Coordinates of C-alpha atoms and ligand atoms in Angstrom, one line a residue:
V1 CA 99.3 88.6 64.4
P2 CA 100.3 86.3 67.0
E3 CA 97.7 85.6 69.9
P4 CA 98.7 87.4 73.0
A5 CA 100.4 85.1 75.5
V6 CA 98.3 85.9 78.5
H7 CA 94.6 85.3 78.4
L8 CA 92.4 86.6 81.3
A9 CA 88.7 86.1 82.0
F10 CA 86.7 88.5 84.2
L11 CA 83.6 87.5 85.9
I12 CA 81.5 90.5 87.1
S13 CA 78.9 90.6 89.9
A14 CA 76.3 93.5 90.5
G15 CA 76.4 97.2 91.0
M16 CA 78.6 100.1 89.7
G17 CA 80.9 99.9 92.6
H18 CA 81.8 96.3 91.4
L19 CA 81.6 96.9 87.7
N20 CA 83.6 99.9 87.5
P21 CA 87.0 98.6 89.1
A22 CA 86.5 95.4 87.2
L23 CA 86.5 97.2 83.9
R24 CA 89.2 99.5 84.9
L25 CA 91.3 96.5 86.0
A26 CA 90.6 94.7 82.6
A27 CA 91.6 98.0 80.8
V28 CA 95.0 98.1 82.5
F29 CA 95.7 94.5 81.5
L30 CA 94.6 95.3 77.8
R31 CA 97.1 98.2 77.9
Y32 CA 99.8 95.7 78.7
G33 CA 98.9 93.5 75.7
C34 CA 96.7 90.7 77.4
K35 CA 93.7 89.0 75.7
V36 CA 90.6 89.6 77.9
T37 CA 87.2 87.7 78.1
L38 CA 84.5 89.5 79.8
I39 CA 81.8 87.6 81.4
T40 CA 78.7 89.7 82.4
P41 CA 75.5 88.4 84.0
K42 CA 72.4 89.0 82.1
P43 CA 70.2 90.6 82.9
T44 CA 72.1 93.4 84.7
L45 CA 70.4 95.1 87.5
S46 CA 70.6 98.8 86.6
L47 CA 70.8 100.8 83.4
A48 CA 74.0 102.3 84.4
E49 CA 75.7 99.0 84.4
S50 CA 74.4 97.9 81.0
N51 CA 75.4 101.3 79.5
L52 CA 78.8 101.0 80.9
I53 CA 79.4 97.5 79.5
S54 CA 78.3 98.6 76.2
G55 CA 80.8 101.5 76.5
F56 CA 83.6 99.2 77.4
C57 CA 82.8 96.7 74.6
S58 CA 82.6 99.2 71.8
S59 CA 85.9 100.9 73.1
F60 CA 87.7 97.5 73.1
P61 CA 86.4 95.5 70.2
Q62 CA 89.2 93.0 70.8
V63 CA 87.4 91.8 74.1
T64 CA 85.3 88.7 73.9
H65 CA 82.2 89.6 75.6
I66 CA 80.1 86.6 76.9
D67 CA 76.6 87.2 78.2
F68 CA 76.1 85.0 81.2
N69 CA 72.4 84.0 81.3
L70 CA 71.3 83.7 84.9
T71 CA 69.0 81.3 86.3
P72 CA 66.1 83.3 87.9
L73 CA 66.1 83.0 91.6
D74 CA 63.1 82.1 93.7
P75 CA 63.0 85.1 95.9
T76 CA 61.3 83.1 98.6
E77 CA 64.4 81.0 98.8
V78 CA 66.6 84.1 100.0
N79 CA 65.8 86.2 103.1
S80 CA 66.4 89.6 101.7
D81 CA 64.7 92.5 100.0
D82 CA 67.9 94.1 98.7
P83 CA 67.8 94.0 94.9
F84 CA 71.6 94.0 94.8
F85 CA 71.8 91.1 97.5
L86 CA 69.3 89.1 95.4
Q87 CA 71.2 89.8 92.1
Y88 CA 74.6 88.4 94.0
E89 CA 72.6 85.4 95.0
T90 CA 71.3 84.8 91.6
I91 CA 74.7 84.9 90.1
R92 CA 76.3 82.8 92.8
R93 CA 73.7 80.2 92.2
S94 CA 74.3 80.2 88.4
V95 CA 78.0 80.0 88.5
H96 CA 78.1 76.2 88.0
L97 CA 76.7 76.8 84.7
L98 CA 79.9 78.6 83.6
S99 CA 81.9 75.5 83.0
P100 CA 80.8 74.7 79.4
I101 CA 81.2 78.3 78.5
L102 CA 84.8 78.4 79.8
S103 CA 85.7 75.2 78.2
S104 CA 84.6 76.5 74.7
L105 CA 86.9 79.5 74.8
S106 CA 89.4 79.5 71.9
T107 CA 92.5 79.7 73.9
S108 CA 93.1 78.6 77.4
L109 CA 93.1 80.9 80.4
S110 CA 96.1 82.2 82.1
A111 CA 94.0 83.5 84.9
F112 CA 90.4 83.9 86.1
I113 CA 89.6 87.1 87.9
V114 CA 86.2 87.2 89.6
D115 CA 84.2 89.7 91.8
V116 CA 84.8 89.4 95.5
F117 CA 81.2 88.2 96.1
L118 CA 81.7 85.1 94.0
I119 CA 84.5 83.4 96.0
S120 CA 82.7 80.2 97.0
P121 CA 80.9 79.4 93.9
I122 CA 84.1 79.9 91.7
L123 CA 86.1 77.8 94.0
S124 CA 83.5 75.0 93.6
I125 CA 84.3 74.8 89.9
A126 CA 88.0 75.5 90.3
E127 CA 89.0 72.0 89.3
K128 CA 87.5 72.4 85.9
L129 CA 89.2 75.7 85.3
F130 CA 93.0 74.7 85.3
C131 CA 94.2 78.2 85.9
P132 CA 94.8 80.4 89.1
I133 CA 91.9 82.3 90.4
Y134 CA 92.0 85.7 91.7
I135 CA 89.4 88.2 93.1
Y136 CA 89.1 91.8 92.8
F137 CA 88.1 93.2 96.2
T138 CA 85.9 96.3 95.7
S139 CA 86.8 98.1 99.0
S140 CA 89.7 99.2 101.2
A141 CA 92.6 97.2 102.5
R142 CA 91.2 98.1 106.0
M143 CA 87.9 96.3 105.0
L144 CA 89.9 93.4 103.6
Y145 CA 91.6 92.6 106.9
F146 CA 88.2 92.9 108.6
I147 CA 86.7 90.3 106.2
A148 CA 89.9 88.1 106.4
Y149 CA 89.9 88.2 110.2
V150 CA 86.1 87.8 110.9
S151 CA 86.4 84.1 109.8
V152 CA 89.3 83.6 112.1
L153 CA 87.4 84.9 115.0
A154 CA 84.4 82.8 114.1
D155 CA 86.6 79.7 113.9
S156 CA 88.1 80.5 117.2
D157 CA 84.9 80.3 119.0
S158 CA 83.9 77.1 120.7
D159 CA 80.4 76.8 118.9
A160 CA 80.2 75.1 115.6
Q161 CA 78.5 78.3 113.9
P162 CA 79.2 81.1 116.3
H163 CA 77.7 84.5 115.6
P164 CA 80.1 87.2 115.1
S165 CA 78.2 89.6 117.3
T166 CA 79.2 87.4 120.3
F167 CA 82.9 88.1 119.8
I168 CA 82.9 91.6 118.7
G169 CA 83.3 93.6 121.9
D170 CA 83.8 97.4 121.8
A171 CA 86.2 97.0 119.0
V172 CA 87.8 94.4 116.7
Q173 CA 91.5 94.6 117.5
I174 CA 93.1 92.9 114.4
P175 CA 96.6 91.6 114.8
G176 CA 99.3 93.7 112.9
F177 CA 97.3 96.8 112.8
T178 CA 97.5 99.8 115.3
S179 CA 94.0 101.1 115.1
P180 CA 91.1 98.7 116.0
I181 CA 87.8 98.6 114.2
P182 CA 85.1 100.0 116.6
R183 CA 82.0 97.9 116.9
S184 CA 79.9 100.9 115.6
S185 CA 81.8 100.6 112.3
V186 CA 81.3 96.9 111.8
P187 CA 79.0 96.6 108.8
P188 CA 75.4 96.2 110.2
P189 CA 74.7 92.7 108.8
F190 CA 77.5 91.3 111.1
L191 CA 75.8 92.6 114.3
L192 CA 72.3 91.4 113.4
Q193 CA 71.1 88.7 115.8
G194 CA 70.0 85.4 114.1
S195 CA 70.3 84.2 110.6
N196 CA 71.2 86.7 108.0
S197 CA 72.0 85.8 104.2
F198 CA 74.7 88.6 103.7
Q199 CA 76.6 87.7 106.8
R200 CA 76.6 84.0 105.9
M201 CA 77.8 84.7 102.4
I202 CA 80.7 86.8 103.6
M203 CA 81.5 84.2 106.3
E204 CA 81.5 81.4 103.8
D205 CA 83.7 83.1 101.4
S206 CA 86.0 84.8 104.1
R207 CA 87.2 81.2 105.1
K208 CA 88.0 80.5 101.5
L209 CA 90.3 83.5 100.7
L210 CA 93.2 81.3 101.7
K211 CA 92.4 79.1 98.5
L212 CA 92.6 81.9 96.0
D213 CA 95.9 82.6 94.1
G214 CA 95.7 86.3 94.9
V215 CA 93.6 89.5 95.5
F216 CA 93.5 92.6 93.6
I217 CA 92.6 95.7 95.6
N218 CA 92.2 99.3 94.3
S219 CA 94.4 100.9 97.0
F220 CA 98.1 101.9 97.2
E221 CA 100.9 102.1 99.6
E222 CA 100.8 105.9 100.3
L223 CA 97.0 105.6 101.0
E224 CA 96.8 102.4 103.0
G225 CA 100.4 101.3 103.6
E226 CA 99.8 99.8 107.1
A227 CA 96.9 97.7 106.0
L228 CA 98.5 96.5 102.8
G229 CA 101.7 95.6 104.8
A230 CA 99.8 93.8 107.5
L231 CA 97.9 91.7 105.0
N232 CA 100.8 90.7 102.9
E233 CA 103.1 90.0 105.9
G234 CA 100.7 87.3 107.2
K235 CA 100.1 89.5 110.3
V236 CA 96.3 89.5 109.7
V237 CA 95.7 85.9 108.7
R238 CA 98.5 83.4 108.0
G239 CA 98.4 81.9 104.6
L240 CA 96.6 84.8 102.9
P241 CA 97.3 84.9 99.3
P242 CA 99.3 88.0 97.9
V243 CA 97.3 91.2 98.2
Y244 CA 98.1 93.3 95.1
G245 CA 97.6 97.0 95.7
I246 CA 97.1 97.9 92.0
G247 CA 95.3 101.3 92.7
P248 CA 94.3 103.9 91.9
L249 CA 92.5 102.1 89.1
M250 CA 91.5 105.1 86.9
A251 CA 88.7 106.1 84.8
C252 CA 89.1 105.2 81.1
E253 CA 87.8 106.6 77.8
F254 CA 85.1 104.1 77.6
E255 CA 83.2 105.5 80.5
S256 CA 82.5 108.6 78.5
V257 CA 81.3 106.5 75.7
D258 CA 77.9 106.4 77.0
Q259 CA 77.6 110.2 77.3
G260 CA 74.3 109.9 75.4
Q261 CA 72.6 108.2 78.3
R262 CA 74.3 110.7 80.7
G263 CA 72.2 113.3 78.9
S264 CA 72.6 115.8 81.6
M265 CA 76.4 116.1 81.6
S266 CA 77.0 118.8 79.1
W267 CA 74.8 121.3 81.0
I268 CA 76.4 120.3 84.3
L269 CA 79.8 121.0 82.9
E270 CA 78.7 124.3 81.6
W271 CA 77.4 125.3 84.8
L272 CA 80.6 124.3 86.5
D273 CA 82.7 126.2 84.0
E274 CA 80.9 129.3 85.4
Q275 CA 81.7 128.7 89.0
A276 CA 84.9 130.0 90.6
E277 CA 87.8 127.5 91.3
G278 CA 87.4 125.3 94.3
S279 CA 84.1 126.8 95.1
V280 CA 81.5 124.1 94.5
V281 CA 80.5 121.2 96.9
Y282 CA 79.7 118.0 95.0
V283 CA 77.2 115.7 96.8
S284 CA 76.4 112.1 95.9
L285 CA 75.7 109.3 98.3
G286 CA 76.4 106.5 95.8
S287 CA 74.5 104.5 93.4
R288 CA 73.1 102.0 95.7
T289 CA 71.5 103.9 98.4
E290 CA 68.2 105.9 98.2
T291 CA 68.2 108.9 100.4
R292 CA 65.5 108.8 102.9
K293 CA 62.6 111.2 102.4
E294 CA 63.0 112.3 106.0
Q295 CA 66.5 113.3 105.3
I296 CA 66.1 115.2 102.1
K297 CA 64.6 118.3 103.5
D298 CA 67.5 118.8 105.9
M299 CA 70.0 118.1 103.2
A300 CA 68.6 120.7 101.2
L301 CA 68.6 123.1 104.1
G302 CA 72.2 122.2 105.0
L303 CA 73.3 122.9 101.5
I304 CA 71.5 126.2 101.2
E305 CA 73.0 127.2 104.6
C306 CA 76.6 126.2 104.1
G307 CA 77.2 129.2 101.7
Y308 CA 78.9 127.4 98.9
S309 CA 77.4 126.6 95.4
F310 CA 76.7 122.8 95.1
L311 CA 76.1 120.0 92.7
W312 CA 73.9 117.5 94.3
V313 CA 72.9 114.2 92.9
V314 CA 69.9 112.8 94.4
K315 CA 68.7 109.1 94.3
L316 CA 65.2 108.6 95.6
K317 CA 65.2 104.9 94.7
K318 CA 67.7 102.1 95.2
V319 CA 67.6 101.0 91.4
D320 CA 67.8 103.5 88.8
R321 CA 65.2 101.9 86.7
E322 CA 62.6 102.5 89.4
E323 CA 63.5 106.4 89.7
E324 CA 60.2 108.2 89.1
E325 CA 59.4 110.7 91.7
G326 CA 60.6 114.3 91.3
L327 CA 62.7 116.1 94.0
E328 CA 60.1 118.8 93.9
D329 CA 57.5 116.4 95.1
V330 CA 59.5 115.7 98.3
L331 CA 60.9 119.3 98.9
G332 CA 57.9 121.2 98.0
S333 CA 58.2 124.2 95.5
E334 CA 59.3 126.9 97.9
L335 CA 62.3 125.0 99.2
M336 CA 63.1 123.7 95.6
S337 CA 63.3 127.3 94.4
K338 CA 65.8 128.1 97.0
V339 CA 67.8 125.0 96.2
R340 CA 67.9 126.0 92.6
E341 CA 69.2 129.6 93.5
K342 CA 72.3 128.1 95.0
G343 CA 73.2 125.1 93.2
V344 CA 72.1 122.4 90.7
V345 CA 70.3 119.1 91.3
V346 CA 70.5 116.0 89.2
K347 CA 68.7 112.7 89.4
E348 CA 70.4 110.9 86.6
F349 CA 73.6 108.8 86.8
V350 CA 76.3 111.5 86.2
D351 CA 80.0 111.0 84.9
Q352 CA 81.5 111.5 88.3
M353 CA 85.0 111.6 87.3
K354 CA 84.3 114.4 85.0
I355 CA 82.8 116.2 87.9
L356 CA 85.5 115.4 90.3
G357 CA 88.2 116.5 87.7
H358 CA 86.6 119.9 87.3
P359 CA 88.5 122.8 88.9
A360 CA 85.4 124.4 90.3
V361 CA 84.8 121.4 92.7
G362 CA 86.3 122.0 96.1
G363 CA 84.8 119.4 98.1
F364 CA 82.9 116.1 97.9
V365 CA 80.2 115.0 100.4
S366 CA 80.2 111.3 99.7
H367 CA 78.7 108.1 101.3
G368 CA 82.4 106.7 101.3
G369 CA 82.0 104.1 98.7
W370 CA 85.5 103.0 98.1
N371 CA 85.4 103.7 94.2
S372 CA 84.3 107.4 94.9
I373 CA 87.0 107.7 97.6
I374 CA 89.7 106.6 95.1
E375 CA 88.4 108.7 92.4
T376 CA 88.5 111.7 94.7
V377 CA 91.9 110.9 95.9
W378 CA 93.0 110.9 92.3
E379 CA 91.7 114.4 91.7
G380 CA 93.1 115.8 94.9
V381 CA 89.6 116.9 96.2
P382 CA 89.0 116.9 100.1
I383 CA 86.2 114.5 101.1
L384 CA 83.6 114.6 103.9
T385 CA 82.1 111.2 104.3
W386 CA 78.6 110.3 105.4
P387 CA 78.5 106.4 105.5
Q388 CA 75.2 105.0 104.6
N389 CA 75.6 101.3 105.1
G390 CA 78.0 98.3 104.6
D391 CA 81.7 98.9 104.5
Q392 CA 81.4 102.8 104.5
K393 CA 82.3 103.5 108.1
I394 CA 85.5 101.3 107.7
T395 CA 86.4 103.2 104.4
S396 CA 85.6 106.4 106.2
E397 CA 88.0 105.5 108.9
A398 CA 90.7 104.6 106.2
I399 CA 90.3 108.0 104.7
R400 CA 90.3 110.0 107.8
M401 CA 93.5 108.2 109.0
S402 CA 95.2 109.0 105.5
G403 CA 94.3 112.8 106.2
V404 CA 92.7 113.5 102.9
G405 CA 89.2 113.5 104.3
I406 CA 87.0 114.1 107.4
W407 CA 84.1 111.9 108.5
A408 CA 81.1 113.0 110.3
D409 CA 80.9 110.0 112.6
E410 CA 78.6 111.6 115.1
W411 CA 76.0 111.3 112.3
G412 CA 75.9 107.5 112.5
W413 CA 74.5 105.6 109.6
G414 CA 72.8 107.6 107.0
T415 CA 70.0 105.1 107.1
E416 CA 69.5 105.4 110.9
K417 CA 68.8 109.0 112.1
V418 CA 68.1 112.4 110.4
V419 CA 70.9 114.9 110.5
K420 CA 69.8 118.4 110.8
G421 CA 70.6 120.9 108.3
K422 CA 72.6 123.1 110.6
E423 CA 74.9 119.9 111.3
I424 CA 75.3 119.3 107.6
A425 CA 76.2 123.0 106.9
K426 CA 78.8 123.1 109.7
R427 CA 80.7 120.0 108.5
I428 CA 80.6 121.1 104.9
K429 CA 82.1 124.5 106.0
E430 CA 84.8 122.6 107.9
M431 CA 85.6 120.6 104.9
M432 CA 85.7 123.6 102.4
S433 CA 87.8 125.7 104.5
N434 CA 90.2 123.1 106.1
E435 CA 93.7 124.1 104.5
C436 CA 95.6 121.1 105.9
L437 CA 93.1 118.7 104.2
R438 CA 93.4 120.6 100.9
V439 CA 97.3 120.3 101.2
K440 CA 97.1 116.5 102.1
A441 CA 94.8 115.8 99.3
R442 CA 97.0 117.6 96.7
E443 CA 100.1 115.3 98.2
M444 CA 98.0 112.2 97.9
K445 CA 97.1 113.1 94.3
E446 CA 100.7 113.3 93.5
A447 CA 101.4 109.9 95.2
A448 CA 98.4 108.5 93.3
K449 CA 99.7 109.7 89.9
K450 CA 103.2 108.1 90.8
A451 CA 101.7 104.8 91.8
C452 CA 100.2 104.3 88.4
G453 CA 102.7 106.0 86.4
V454 CA 105.7 104.6 84.5
G455 CA 107.6 102.3 87.0
G456 CA 105.0 102.9 89.6
S457 CA 103.5 100.1 91.8
C458 CA 100.7 99.3 89.5
E459 CA 103.1 98.7 86.6
V460 CA 105.6 96.6 88.8
I461 CA 102.6 94.4 89.8
I462 CA 101.3 94.0 86.5
K463 CA 104.4 93.3 84.7
G464 CA 105.3 90.8 87.4
L465 CA 102.1 88.9 87.1
I466 CA 102.2 88.8 83.3
E467 CA 105.7 87.2 83.4
E468 CA 104.4 84.6 86.2
W469 CA 101.4 83.6 84.0
K470 CA 103.7 83.3 80.8
R471 CA 105.8 80.8 82.7
Ligands
BUP501 BR1 75.9 107.7 92.0 C1 77.0 107.7 90.7 N1 77.9 108.5 88.7 O1 76.1 109.3 89.5 P1 81.1 103.3 94.9 C2 78.1 106.7 90.6 N2 79.0 106.8 89.7 O2 79.8 107.6 87.8 P2 78.4 102.4 95.4 C3 79.0 107.6 88.6 O3 79.7 104.6 90.5 P3 78.8 100.7 97.5 C4 77.0 108.6 89.5 O4 82.2 107.1 90.0 C5 81.9 105.0 91.2 O5 82.8 104.6 90.3 C6 81.3 106.3 90.8 O6 81.0 103.3 93.4 C7 80.3 105.8 90.0 O7 79.8 103.1 95.6 C8 80.8 104.0 91.2 O8 81.5 104.7 95.2 C9 80.1 103.8 92.5 O9 82.1 102.2 95.4 O10 78.0 101.7 96.6 O11 78.6 101.4 94.4 O12 77.3 103.4 95.1 O13 79.9 101.5 98.0 O14 77.8 100.2 98.4 O15 79.4 99.7 96.6

């Protein structure tokens, strides 16, 4: 059998919101006959990540999987207690060790596709790679133009190292786009006074976007046409590389391979089978944010009061390996039994795509993680977003503008204040009963299927790139 003409390597960073889209993108290229080498940092942070990597590798035995052994980080060197940020830093500081690994590959690389949080480290070894470098961006096109523009703002300031908060007034008005980003939506690390490692990382990388050969983004024309257009027409930042809206990147077979670990799925699906079509609210605030104890009681009260059945995925710890405490310890037995009368609660990592695809699910209360949003769009389910941190207000704006979701912006950041149960119930009812939202979600689902169907935008981009890489 002749070797495939195109050989791609993928370098992953940390978190399911980064791993999922990378593996889905790799699966697309595999479908088009490319050879794939997957480089995953070792150790991974969460169990969910290692399970997914195993599922991917057993589904695609033709993939060369390389464990990338990380050099442990001295935590005192980095000013952060976020396990995900510490993992990004560890990976970033280990990237220089990749050169010998890459030079030992049996065939040369046509392209190297790396996680968005690894831009500067990968560019620092670019000369040794002899191939174009792409990133996969893990958020919305709206977030990408914020990231791309923030360095322009910084560079236009007179100080050598200006702080973004000094030039972000009430809103960031980005050229080429009609709707500004309100200051209140800017990811909090950008507004902190003083030195802040996350902000420094993004600022450093943002300036280097221009040196990349391209950016893959899990979005598509009908969902974020204006933002994708502005980025590609050079309106946001002149000289940006092509931004490829290859979305929606869809769930694949390999994600169900680790069903064994997602032990709770079968009874969840059986429970959903018993519920009426469109009657269940699915609630999950993502894989990286623990819901604060002060908020959990009101969430329970809101869910009980909204009048719909619900499937509630609760996280009490940031990293799944540390999950110990039971929900009953937090809610108390009386409230817990009321919760159990109306819905089901799960602490484990679930197969979210299976849930969203179930006909009983009529709405999703989500933190607004971009993968979750795209998965919801794919299934044509209306969304109510409750941003917890990071890019999630910007993604919430993107989704509200597209008409398929509502955003309870008066709730602020989920990590900031406690939202009362009554408010939660009110907004859930609004999402579940809004016919316009339902119609728009269905239309967007159609557009999503078209974008990744035969002759759709995803196929056009992938085939074009494969031709380019073969030359
Ligand atoms: Br929780 C959870 N099952 O139980 P996002 C998440 N996921 O399959 P993130 C499950 O993880 P940030 C669960 O389908 C999505 O693909 C979900 O990515 C999957 O948010 C992924 O939605 C989560 O981008 O936080 O990573 O939690 O937005 O901060 O990256």
